[in-house]
Coordinates of C-alpha atoms in Angstrom, one line a residue:
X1 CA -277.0 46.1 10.7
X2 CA -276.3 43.8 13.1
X3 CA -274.5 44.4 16.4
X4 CA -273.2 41.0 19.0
X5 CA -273.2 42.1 22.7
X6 CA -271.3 39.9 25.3
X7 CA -270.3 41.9 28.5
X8 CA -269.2 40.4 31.7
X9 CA -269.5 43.8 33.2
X10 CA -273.4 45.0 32.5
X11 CA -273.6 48.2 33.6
X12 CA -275.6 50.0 31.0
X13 CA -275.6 47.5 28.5
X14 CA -279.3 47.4 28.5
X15 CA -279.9 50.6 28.0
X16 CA -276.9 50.9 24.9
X17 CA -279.1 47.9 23.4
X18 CA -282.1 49.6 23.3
X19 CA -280.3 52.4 21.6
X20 CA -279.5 50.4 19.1
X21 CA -282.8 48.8 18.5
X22 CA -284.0 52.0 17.5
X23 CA -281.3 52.6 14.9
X24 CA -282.5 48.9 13.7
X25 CA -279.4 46.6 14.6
X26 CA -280.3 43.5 15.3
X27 CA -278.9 42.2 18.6
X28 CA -276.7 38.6 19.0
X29 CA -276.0 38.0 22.3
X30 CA -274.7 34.6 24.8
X31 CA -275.5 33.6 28.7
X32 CA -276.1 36.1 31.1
X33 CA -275.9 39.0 28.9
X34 CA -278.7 37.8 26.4
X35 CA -280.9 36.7 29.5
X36 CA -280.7 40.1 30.8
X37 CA -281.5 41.8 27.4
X38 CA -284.6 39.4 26.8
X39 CA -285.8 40.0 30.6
X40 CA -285.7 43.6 29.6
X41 CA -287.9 43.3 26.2
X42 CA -284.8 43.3 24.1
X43 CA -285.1 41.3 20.6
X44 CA -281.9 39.7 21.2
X45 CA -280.9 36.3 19.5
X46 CA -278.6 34.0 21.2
X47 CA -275.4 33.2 19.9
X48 CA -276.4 29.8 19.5
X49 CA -280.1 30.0 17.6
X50 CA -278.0 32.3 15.1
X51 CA -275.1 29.6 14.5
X52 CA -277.0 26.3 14.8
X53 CA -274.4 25.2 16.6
X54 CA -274.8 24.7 20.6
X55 CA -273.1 25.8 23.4
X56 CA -270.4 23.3 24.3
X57 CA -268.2 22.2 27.5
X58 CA -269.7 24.2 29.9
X59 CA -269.6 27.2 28.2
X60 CA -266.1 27.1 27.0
X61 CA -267.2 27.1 23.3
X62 CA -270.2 29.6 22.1
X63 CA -268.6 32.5 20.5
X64 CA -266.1 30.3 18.2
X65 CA -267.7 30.0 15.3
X66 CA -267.0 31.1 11.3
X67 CA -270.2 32.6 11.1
X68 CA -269.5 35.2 14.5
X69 CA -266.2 35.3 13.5
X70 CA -266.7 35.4 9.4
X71 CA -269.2 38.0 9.6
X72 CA -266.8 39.9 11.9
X73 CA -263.3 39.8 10.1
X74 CA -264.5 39.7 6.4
X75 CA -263.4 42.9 4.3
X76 CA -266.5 44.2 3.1
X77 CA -265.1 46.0 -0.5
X78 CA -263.4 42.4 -1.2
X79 CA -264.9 39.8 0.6
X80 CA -268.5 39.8 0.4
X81 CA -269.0 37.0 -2.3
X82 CA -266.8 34.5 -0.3
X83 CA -269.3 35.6 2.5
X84 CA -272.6 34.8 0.9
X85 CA -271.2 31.5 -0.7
X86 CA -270.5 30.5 3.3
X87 CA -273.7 32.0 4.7
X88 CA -271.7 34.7 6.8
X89 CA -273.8 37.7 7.3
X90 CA -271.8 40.6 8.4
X91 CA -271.7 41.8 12.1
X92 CA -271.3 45.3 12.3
X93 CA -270.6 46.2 16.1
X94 CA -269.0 44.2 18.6
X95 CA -269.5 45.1 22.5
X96 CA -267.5 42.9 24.5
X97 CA -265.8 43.2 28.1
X98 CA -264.3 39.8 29.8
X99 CA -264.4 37.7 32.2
X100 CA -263.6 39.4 35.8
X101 CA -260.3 37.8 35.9
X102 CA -259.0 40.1 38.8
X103 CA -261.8 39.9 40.3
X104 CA -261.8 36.4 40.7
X105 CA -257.8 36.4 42.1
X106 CA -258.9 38.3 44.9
X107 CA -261.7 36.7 46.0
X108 CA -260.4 32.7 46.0
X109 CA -257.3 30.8 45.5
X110 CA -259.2 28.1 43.6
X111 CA -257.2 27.5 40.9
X112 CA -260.2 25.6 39.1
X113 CA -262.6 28.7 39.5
X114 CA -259.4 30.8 38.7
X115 CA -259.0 28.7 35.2
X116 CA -262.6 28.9 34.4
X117 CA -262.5 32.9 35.0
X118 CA -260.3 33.5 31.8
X119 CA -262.0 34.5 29.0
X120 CA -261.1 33.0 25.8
X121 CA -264.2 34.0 23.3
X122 CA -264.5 37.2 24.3
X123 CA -260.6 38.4 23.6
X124 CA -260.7 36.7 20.2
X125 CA -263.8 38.6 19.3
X126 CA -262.1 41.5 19.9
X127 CA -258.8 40.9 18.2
X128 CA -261.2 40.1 15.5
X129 CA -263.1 43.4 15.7
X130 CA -260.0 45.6 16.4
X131 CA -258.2 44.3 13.7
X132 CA -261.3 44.9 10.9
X133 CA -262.3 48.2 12.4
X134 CA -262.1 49.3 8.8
X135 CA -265.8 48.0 8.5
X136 CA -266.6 47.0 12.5
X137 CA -267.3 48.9 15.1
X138 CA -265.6 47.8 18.3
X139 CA -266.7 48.4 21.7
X140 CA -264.9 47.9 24.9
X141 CA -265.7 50.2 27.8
X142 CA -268.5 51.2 28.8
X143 CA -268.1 54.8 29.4
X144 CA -268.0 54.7 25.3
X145 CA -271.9 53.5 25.4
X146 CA -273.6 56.7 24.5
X147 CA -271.0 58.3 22.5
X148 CA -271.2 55.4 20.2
X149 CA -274.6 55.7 20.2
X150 CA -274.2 59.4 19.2
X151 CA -272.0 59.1 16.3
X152 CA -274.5 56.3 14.7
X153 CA -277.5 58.1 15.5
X154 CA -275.8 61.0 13.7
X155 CA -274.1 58.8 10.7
X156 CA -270.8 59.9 11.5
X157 CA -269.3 57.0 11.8
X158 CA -266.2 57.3 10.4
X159 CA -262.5 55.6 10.6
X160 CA -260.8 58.1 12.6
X161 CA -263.8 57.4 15.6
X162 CA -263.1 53.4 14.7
X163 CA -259.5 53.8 14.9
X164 CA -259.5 55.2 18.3
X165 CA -262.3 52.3 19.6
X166 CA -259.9 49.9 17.8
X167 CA -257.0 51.0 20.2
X168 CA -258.8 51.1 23.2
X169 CA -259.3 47.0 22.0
X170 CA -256.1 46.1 21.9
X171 CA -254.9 48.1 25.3
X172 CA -257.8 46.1 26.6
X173 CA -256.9 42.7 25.3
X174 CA -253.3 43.4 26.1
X175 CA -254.1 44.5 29.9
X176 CA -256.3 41.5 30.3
X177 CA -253.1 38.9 29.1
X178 CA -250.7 40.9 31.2
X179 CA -252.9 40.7 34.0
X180 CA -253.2 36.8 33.3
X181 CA -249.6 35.8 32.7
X182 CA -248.1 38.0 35.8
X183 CA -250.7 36.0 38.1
X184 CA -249.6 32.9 37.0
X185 CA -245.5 34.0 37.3
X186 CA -246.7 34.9 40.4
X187 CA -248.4 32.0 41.4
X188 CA -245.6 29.2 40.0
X189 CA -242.4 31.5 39.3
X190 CA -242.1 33.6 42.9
X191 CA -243.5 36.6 40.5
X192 CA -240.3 36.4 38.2
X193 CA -240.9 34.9 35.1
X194 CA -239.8 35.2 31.7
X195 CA -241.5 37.8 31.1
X196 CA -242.6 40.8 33.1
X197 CA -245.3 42.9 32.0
X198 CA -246.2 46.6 33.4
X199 CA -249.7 47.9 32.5
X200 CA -251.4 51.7 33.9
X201 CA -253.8 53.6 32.6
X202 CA -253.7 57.1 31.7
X203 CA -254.9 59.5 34.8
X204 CA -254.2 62.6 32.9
X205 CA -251.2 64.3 30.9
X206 CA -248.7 66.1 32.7
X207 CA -247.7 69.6 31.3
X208 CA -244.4 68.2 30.5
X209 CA -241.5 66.0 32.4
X210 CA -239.1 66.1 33.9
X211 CA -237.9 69.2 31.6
X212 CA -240.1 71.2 29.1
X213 CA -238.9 69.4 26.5
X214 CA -240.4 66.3 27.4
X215 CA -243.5 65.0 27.0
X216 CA -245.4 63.2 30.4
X217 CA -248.5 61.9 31.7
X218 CA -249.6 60.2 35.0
X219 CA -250.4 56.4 34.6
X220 CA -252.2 54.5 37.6
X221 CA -252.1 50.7 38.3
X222 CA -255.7 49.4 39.3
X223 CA -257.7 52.9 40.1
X224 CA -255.8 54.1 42.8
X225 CA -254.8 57.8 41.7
X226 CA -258.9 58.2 40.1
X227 CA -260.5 56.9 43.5
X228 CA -257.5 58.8 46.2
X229 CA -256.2 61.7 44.0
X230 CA -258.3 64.8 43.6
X231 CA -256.9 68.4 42.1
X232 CA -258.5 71.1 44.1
X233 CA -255.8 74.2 42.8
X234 CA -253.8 73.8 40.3
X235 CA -252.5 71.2 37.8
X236 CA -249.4 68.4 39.2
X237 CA -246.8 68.3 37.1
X238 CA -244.2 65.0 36.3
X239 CA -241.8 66.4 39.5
X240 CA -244.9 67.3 41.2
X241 CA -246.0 63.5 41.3
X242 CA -242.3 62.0 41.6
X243 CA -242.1 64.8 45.2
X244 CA -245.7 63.8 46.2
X245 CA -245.2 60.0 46.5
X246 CA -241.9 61.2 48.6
X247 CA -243.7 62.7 50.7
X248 CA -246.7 60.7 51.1
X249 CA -245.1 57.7 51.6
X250 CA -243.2 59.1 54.5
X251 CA -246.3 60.7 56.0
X252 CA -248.3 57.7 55.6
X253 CA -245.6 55.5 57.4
X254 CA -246.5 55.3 61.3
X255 CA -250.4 54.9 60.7
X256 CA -252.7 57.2 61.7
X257 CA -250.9 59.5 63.5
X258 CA -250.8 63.6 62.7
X259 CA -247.3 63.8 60.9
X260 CA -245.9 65.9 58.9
X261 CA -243.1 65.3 55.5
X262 CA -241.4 68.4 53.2
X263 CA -239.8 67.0 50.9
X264 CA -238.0 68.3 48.1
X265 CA -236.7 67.1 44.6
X266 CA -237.9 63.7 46.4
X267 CA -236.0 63.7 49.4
X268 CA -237.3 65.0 52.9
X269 CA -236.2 68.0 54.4
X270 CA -238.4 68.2 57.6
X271 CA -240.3 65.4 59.6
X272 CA -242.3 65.2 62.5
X273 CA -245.1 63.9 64.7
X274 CA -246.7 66.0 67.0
X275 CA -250.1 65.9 68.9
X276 CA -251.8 67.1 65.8
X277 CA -250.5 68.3 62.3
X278 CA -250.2 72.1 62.9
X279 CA -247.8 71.3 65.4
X280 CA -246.2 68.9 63.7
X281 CA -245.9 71.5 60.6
X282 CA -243.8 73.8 62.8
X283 CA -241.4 71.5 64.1
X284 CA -241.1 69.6 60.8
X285 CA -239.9 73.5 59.0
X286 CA -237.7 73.6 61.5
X287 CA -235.3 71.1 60.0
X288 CA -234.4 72.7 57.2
X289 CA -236.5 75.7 55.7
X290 CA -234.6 76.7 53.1
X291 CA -235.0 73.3 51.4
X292 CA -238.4 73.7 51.9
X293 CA -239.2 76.9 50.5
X294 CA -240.8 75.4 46.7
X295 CA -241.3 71.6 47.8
X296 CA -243.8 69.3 49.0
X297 CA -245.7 69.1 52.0
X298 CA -247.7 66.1 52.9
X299 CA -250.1 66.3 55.8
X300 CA -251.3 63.0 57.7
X301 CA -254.5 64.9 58.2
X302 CA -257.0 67.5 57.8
X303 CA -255.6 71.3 56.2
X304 CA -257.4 73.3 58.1
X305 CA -257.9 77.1 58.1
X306 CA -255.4 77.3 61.0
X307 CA -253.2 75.3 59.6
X308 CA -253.9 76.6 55.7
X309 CA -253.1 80.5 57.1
X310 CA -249.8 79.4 58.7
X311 CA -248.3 77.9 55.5
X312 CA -249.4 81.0 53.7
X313 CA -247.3 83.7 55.8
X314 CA -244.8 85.3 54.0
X315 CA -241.9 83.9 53.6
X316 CA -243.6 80.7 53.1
X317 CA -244.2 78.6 49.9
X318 CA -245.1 75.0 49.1
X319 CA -245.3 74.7 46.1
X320 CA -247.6 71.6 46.4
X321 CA -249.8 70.3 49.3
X322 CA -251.6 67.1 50.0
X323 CA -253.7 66.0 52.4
X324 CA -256.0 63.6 53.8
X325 CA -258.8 65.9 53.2
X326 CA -258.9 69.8 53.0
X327 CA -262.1 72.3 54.2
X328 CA -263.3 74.2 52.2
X329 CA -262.2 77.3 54.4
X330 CA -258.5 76.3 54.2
X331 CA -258.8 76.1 50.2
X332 CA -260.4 79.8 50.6
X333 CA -257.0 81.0 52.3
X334 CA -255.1 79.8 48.9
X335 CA -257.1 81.8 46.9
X336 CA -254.4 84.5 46.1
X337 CA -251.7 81.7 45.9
X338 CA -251.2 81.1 41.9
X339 CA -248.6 79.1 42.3
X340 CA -249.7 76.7 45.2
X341 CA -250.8 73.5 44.2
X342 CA -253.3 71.8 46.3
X343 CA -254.7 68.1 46.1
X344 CA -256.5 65.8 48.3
X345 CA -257.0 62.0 49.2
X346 CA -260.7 62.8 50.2
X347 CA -260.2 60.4 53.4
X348 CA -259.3 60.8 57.3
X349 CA -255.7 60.1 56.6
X350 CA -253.3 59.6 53.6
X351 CA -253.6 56.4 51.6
X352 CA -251.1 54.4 50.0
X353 CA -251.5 51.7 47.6
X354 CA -248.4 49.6 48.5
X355 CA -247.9 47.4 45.8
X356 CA -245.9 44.3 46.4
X357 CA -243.3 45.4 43.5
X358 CA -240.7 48.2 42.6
X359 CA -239.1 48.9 38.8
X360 CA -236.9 51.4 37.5
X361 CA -235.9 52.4 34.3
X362 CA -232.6 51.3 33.2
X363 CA -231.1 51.8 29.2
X364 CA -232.5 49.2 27.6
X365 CA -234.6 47.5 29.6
X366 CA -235.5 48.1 33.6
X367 CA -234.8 46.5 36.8
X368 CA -237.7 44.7 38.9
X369 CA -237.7 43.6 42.4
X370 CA -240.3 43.3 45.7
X371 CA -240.8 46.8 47.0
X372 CA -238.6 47.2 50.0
X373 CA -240.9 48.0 53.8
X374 CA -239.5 48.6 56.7
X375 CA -241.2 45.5 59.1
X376 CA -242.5 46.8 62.3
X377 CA -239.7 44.4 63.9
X378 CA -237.1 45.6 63.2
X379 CA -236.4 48.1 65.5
X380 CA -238.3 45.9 68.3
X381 CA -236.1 43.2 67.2
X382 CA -232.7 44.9 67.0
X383 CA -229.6 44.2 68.9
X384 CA -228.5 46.1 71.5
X385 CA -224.2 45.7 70.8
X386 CA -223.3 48.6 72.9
X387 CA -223.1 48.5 77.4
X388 CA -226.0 51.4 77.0
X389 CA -229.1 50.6 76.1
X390 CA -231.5 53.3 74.5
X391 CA -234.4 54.7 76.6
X392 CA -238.1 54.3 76.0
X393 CA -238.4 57.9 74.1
X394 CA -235.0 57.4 72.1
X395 CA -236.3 53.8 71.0
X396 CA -239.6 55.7 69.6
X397 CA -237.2 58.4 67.7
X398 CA -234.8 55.5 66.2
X399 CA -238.3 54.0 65.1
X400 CA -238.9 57.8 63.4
X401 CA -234.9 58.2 61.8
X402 CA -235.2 54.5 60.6
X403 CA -238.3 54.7 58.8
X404 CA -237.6 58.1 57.2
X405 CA -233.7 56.8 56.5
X406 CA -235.6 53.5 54.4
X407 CA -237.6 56.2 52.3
X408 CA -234.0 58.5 51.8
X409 CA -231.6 58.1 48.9
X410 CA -228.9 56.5 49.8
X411 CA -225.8 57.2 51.6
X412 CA -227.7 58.4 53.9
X413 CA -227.9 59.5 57.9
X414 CA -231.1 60.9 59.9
X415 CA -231.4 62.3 63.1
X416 CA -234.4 62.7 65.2
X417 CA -235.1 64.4 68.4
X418 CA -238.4 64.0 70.2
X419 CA -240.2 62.8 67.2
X420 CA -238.9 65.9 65.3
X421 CA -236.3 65.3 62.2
X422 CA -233.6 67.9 63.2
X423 CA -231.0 66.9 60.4
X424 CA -230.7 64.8 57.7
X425 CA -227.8 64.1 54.9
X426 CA -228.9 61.9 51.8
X427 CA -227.7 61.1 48.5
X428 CA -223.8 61.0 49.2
X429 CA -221.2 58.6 48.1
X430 CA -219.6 58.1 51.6
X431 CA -221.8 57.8 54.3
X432 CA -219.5 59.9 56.7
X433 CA -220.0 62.9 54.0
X434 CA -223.7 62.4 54.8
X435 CA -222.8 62.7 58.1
X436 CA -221.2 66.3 58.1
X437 CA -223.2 67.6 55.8
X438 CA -226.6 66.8 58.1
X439 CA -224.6 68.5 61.0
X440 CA -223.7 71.5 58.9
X441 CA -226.6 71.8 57.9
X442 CA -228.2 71.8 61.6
X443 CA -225.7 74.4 62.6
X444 CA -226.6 76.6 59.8
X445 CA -230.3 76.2 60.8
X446 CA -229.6 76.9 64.5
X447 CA -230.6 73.3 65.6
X448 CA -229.3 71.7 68.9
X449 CA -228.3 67.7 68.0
X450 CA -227.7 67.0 71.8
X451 CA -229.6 64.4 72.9
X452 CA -230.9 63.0 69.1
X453 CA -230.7 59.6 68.1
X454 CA -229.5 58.6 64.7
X455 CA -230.1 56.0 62.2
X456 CA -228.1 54.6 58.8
X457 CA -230.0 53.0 56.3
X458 CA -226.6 50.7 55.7
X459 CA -223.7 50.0 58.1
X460 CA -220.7 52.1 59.0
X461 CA -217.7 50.5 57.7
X462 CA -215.5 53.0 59.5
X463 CA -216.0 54.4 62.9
X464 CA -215.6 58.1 61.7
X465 CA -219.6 58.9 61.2
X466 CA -219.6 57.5 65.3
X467 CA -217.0 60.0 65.7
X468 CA -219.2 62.8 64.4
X469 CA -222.1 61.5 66.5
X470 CA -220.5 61.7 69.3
X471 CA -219.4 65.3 68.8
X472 CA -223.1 66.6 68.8
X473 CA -224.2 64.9 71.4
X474 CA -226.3 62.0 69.4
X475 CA -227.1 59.3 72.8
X476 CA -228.4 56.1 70.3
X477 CA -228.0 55.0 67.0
X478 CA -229.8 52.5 64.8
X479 CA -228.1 50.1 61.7
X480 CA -228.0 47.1 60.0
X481 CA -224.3 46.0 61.0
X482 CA -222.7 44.1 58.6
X483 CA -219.4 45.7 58.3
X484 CA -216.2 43.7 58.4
X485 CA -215.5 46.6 61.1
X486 CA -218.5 46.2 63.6
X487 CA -216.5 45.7 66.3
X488 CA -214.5 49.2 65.4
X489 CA -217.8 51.1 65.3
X490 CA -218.8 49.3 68.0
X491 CA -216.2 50.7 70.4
X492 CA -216.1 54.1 69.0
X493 CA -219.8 54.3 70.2
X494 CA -219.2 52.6 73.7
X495 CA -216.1 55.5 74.1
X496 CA -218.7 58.0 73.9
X497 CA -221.0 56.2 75.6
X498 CA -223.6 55.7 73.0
X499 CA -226.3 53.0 72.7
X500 CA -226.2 51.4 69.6
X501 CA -228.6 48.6 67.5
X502 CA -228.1 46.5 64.7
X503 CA -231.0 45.4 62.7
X504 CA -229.5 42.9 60.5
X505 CA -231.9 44.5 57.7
X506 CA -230.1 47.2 55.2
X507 CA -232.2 49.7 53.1
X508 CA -230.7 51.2 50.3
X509 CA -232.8 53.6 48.1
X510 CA -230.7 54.3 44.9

């Protein structure tokens, strides 16, 4: 038996080759990877000893070759005459992972060293595996190295096992390409090319979807979810994710600061920053309970016990937490809580991996853009078009109601009162509808408006959401402008004496 080993990634490749030594494979193998196996006592043969044929233009050329790739895709029941008459000896296992294309990318913009870093051998050795893995064995990741190992040592290798390895070659192969041709759209086509490829890996299944008669699983791009996402109670389900980046994207947005987001079905229903995380618990409930009662709470900090025995009062129920990090004393308090879901980031705050894109899912094909982020200048950079001008702690609220308007589905109008969300209406199709219902909803909930500021995530085009502002008592207002009736909003807000910005930056969440 004989077994070719070419890995960019070594990790455990020497010990994997001296596994199969002892089941008597001999070992091919090229560059570093064959110096590392002969340093180690490994009877390895380079690439180019076995082909008589030398290594050519810097290493461009080593693997391509009829007898690697002969020996490789020749069909053992038909084939094997043709093979001898060529002097192509089979190659029975293949153990290839490529060039660190990604890698490279983030580490230079030298297009020459960028070039050199894609790997041409190694993906055509797989192909050639993958698509003989009738007779060949092929082997792609690493966390496969003893399991392989198993299943020869205990002759079980049978075409089922090869099917799966064979799968697993072609994702890889077909990540790698992706990977490739969105770097150079990127790079030469603003990122929006002909093509448009979206690659993740498999986190874990999902019990179902959106409904129990679909099936769902969580895929991750890079390794953010396996390196920031850790189930300490309970299982998330599809809804459970979509509510969870809801809420930790809002939680995440002003930094590291102790705030507080309950979201629900996606969209938040309590907000706010306090001087530390159980405070800012309270107040965010306050906005709208009843929403809360089954959603998502995301906690820009530590759950503590404190914390952990105030969202387990009766009356109470998330349905899901995350946070930062949790003790192991607060997880204790959730004991008796079946239903509670609990999951960490295992860090001092909430991370986010804020990818530079956004797609969604349209019938028959999807929509792609840059992800939309609310720059830190906007509000700093706004327009005062009103005679009042906003104070100092009404300027930090509009900076709260903006950012949580940009993460709201639009129409959509916040209001915020001393870093407290105190009513929100989202999802409408008029804005001033959004506007009554967040005020309804405040009176329901008891909540005084005077004194809040409020922010649009898109312009007015009439004055009667002003109108309604001014009823409650709102004093500022953030938007982007843009109406062909500015100057009717504007006036509406300097009759009630209101301070008003424009942005000149809309964000619409649909």
């Amino acid at each position: 038996m004989r077994a070719l080993l070419s890995v960019s990634d070594k990790s455990g490749i020497v010990e994997f080759a001296k596994g199969l030594e002892a089941l008597n494979f001999e070992i091919l193998s090229t560059g570093g990877t064959y110096k590392l196996l002969k340093d180690s006592g490994i009877k390895a043969v380079e690439v180019s000893e076995y082909t008589q044929s030398p290594q050519m233009f810097d290493g461009r050329v080593k693997t391509l070759h009829p007898k690697i790739h002969g020996g490789i895709l020749f069909k053992r029941d038909k084939d094997a005459d043709e093979a001898a008459k060529n002097g192509i000896e089979a190659i029975d296992l293949v153990c290839v992972n490529l060039y660190p294309f990604k890698e490279t990318i983030n580490k230079t913009d030298d297009f020459d060293e960028i070039i050199e870093n894609i790997d041409i051998g190694g993906p055509t050795m797989v192909r050639s595996a993958a698509k003989n893995f009738a007779n060949v064995m092929i082997v792609t990741d690493k966390n496969d190295y003893d399991r392989v190992l198993k299943i020869l040592q205990s002759g079980k290798n049978e075409l089922e096992f090869r099917k799966e390895l064979m799968i697993k070659a072609f994702e890889h192969t077909a990540a790698y390409d992706s990977m490739i041709a969105n770097y150079m759209n990127s790079r030469f086509n603003g990122g929006f090319g002909a093509k448009q490829f979206i690659t993740g890996t498999k986190v874990f299944d999902t019990r179902y979807g959106e409904n129990p008669h679909q099936k769902g699983a969580l895929y991750e791009f890079e390794d953010f979810y396996s390196k920031n996402f850790t189930a300490l109670k309970g299982e998330a389900s599809f809804n459970n994710m979509t509510d969870i980046h809801g809420a930790v994207m809002l939680a995440s947005s002003f930094g590291n600061v102790p705030a507080v987001a309950i979201c629900k079905h996606a969209n938040p229903c309590g907000f706010a920053i306090k001087s530390n995380v159980y405070e800012s618990y309270i107040d965010a409930l306050k906005c709208d309970p009843l929403s809360a009662y089954g959603g998502v709470i995301a906690i820009n900090g530590t759950l503590d016990r404190h914390l952990a025995q105030k969202l387990h009062e009766k009356g109470t129920f998330m349905e899901v937490i995350v946070a930062a990090n949790v003790t192991d004393e607060a997880l204790e308090v959730f004991a008796d809580k079946k239903k509670t879901k609990i999951f960490t980031h295992n860090s001092e705050f909430l991370k986010r991996a804020n990818e530079q894109f956004d797609f969604k899912h349209i019938d028959g094909g999807f929509v792609y853009q840059e992800r939309d982020f609310v720059c830190k200048s906007e509000l700093k950079d706004a327009k005062c078009v009103t005679d009042k001008e906003a104070t100092k702690a009404q300027i930090d609220d509009m900076l709260i109601a903006w950012q949580v308007a940009a993460l709201t589905k639009s129409n959509c109008v916040v209001y915020v009162k001393d870093s407290m969300m105190v009513a929100i209406g989202m999802g409408m199709t008029s804005r001033v509808d959004a506007a009554r219902a967040a005020v309804a909803k405040a009176n329901d909930m008891g909540l005084d408006l005077n004194g809040c500021v409020l922010a649009s995530e898109a312009f007015f085009p009439f004055r009667d959401s002003i109108d309604i502002a001014a009823k409650v008592g709102v004093k500022a207002i953030v938007q982007p402008g843009g109406s062909i009736r500015d100057d009717e909003v504007i006036k509406a807000a300097n009759e009630a004496n209101i301070a008003m910005y424009f942005t000149g930056k809309r964000h619409f969440l649909h």
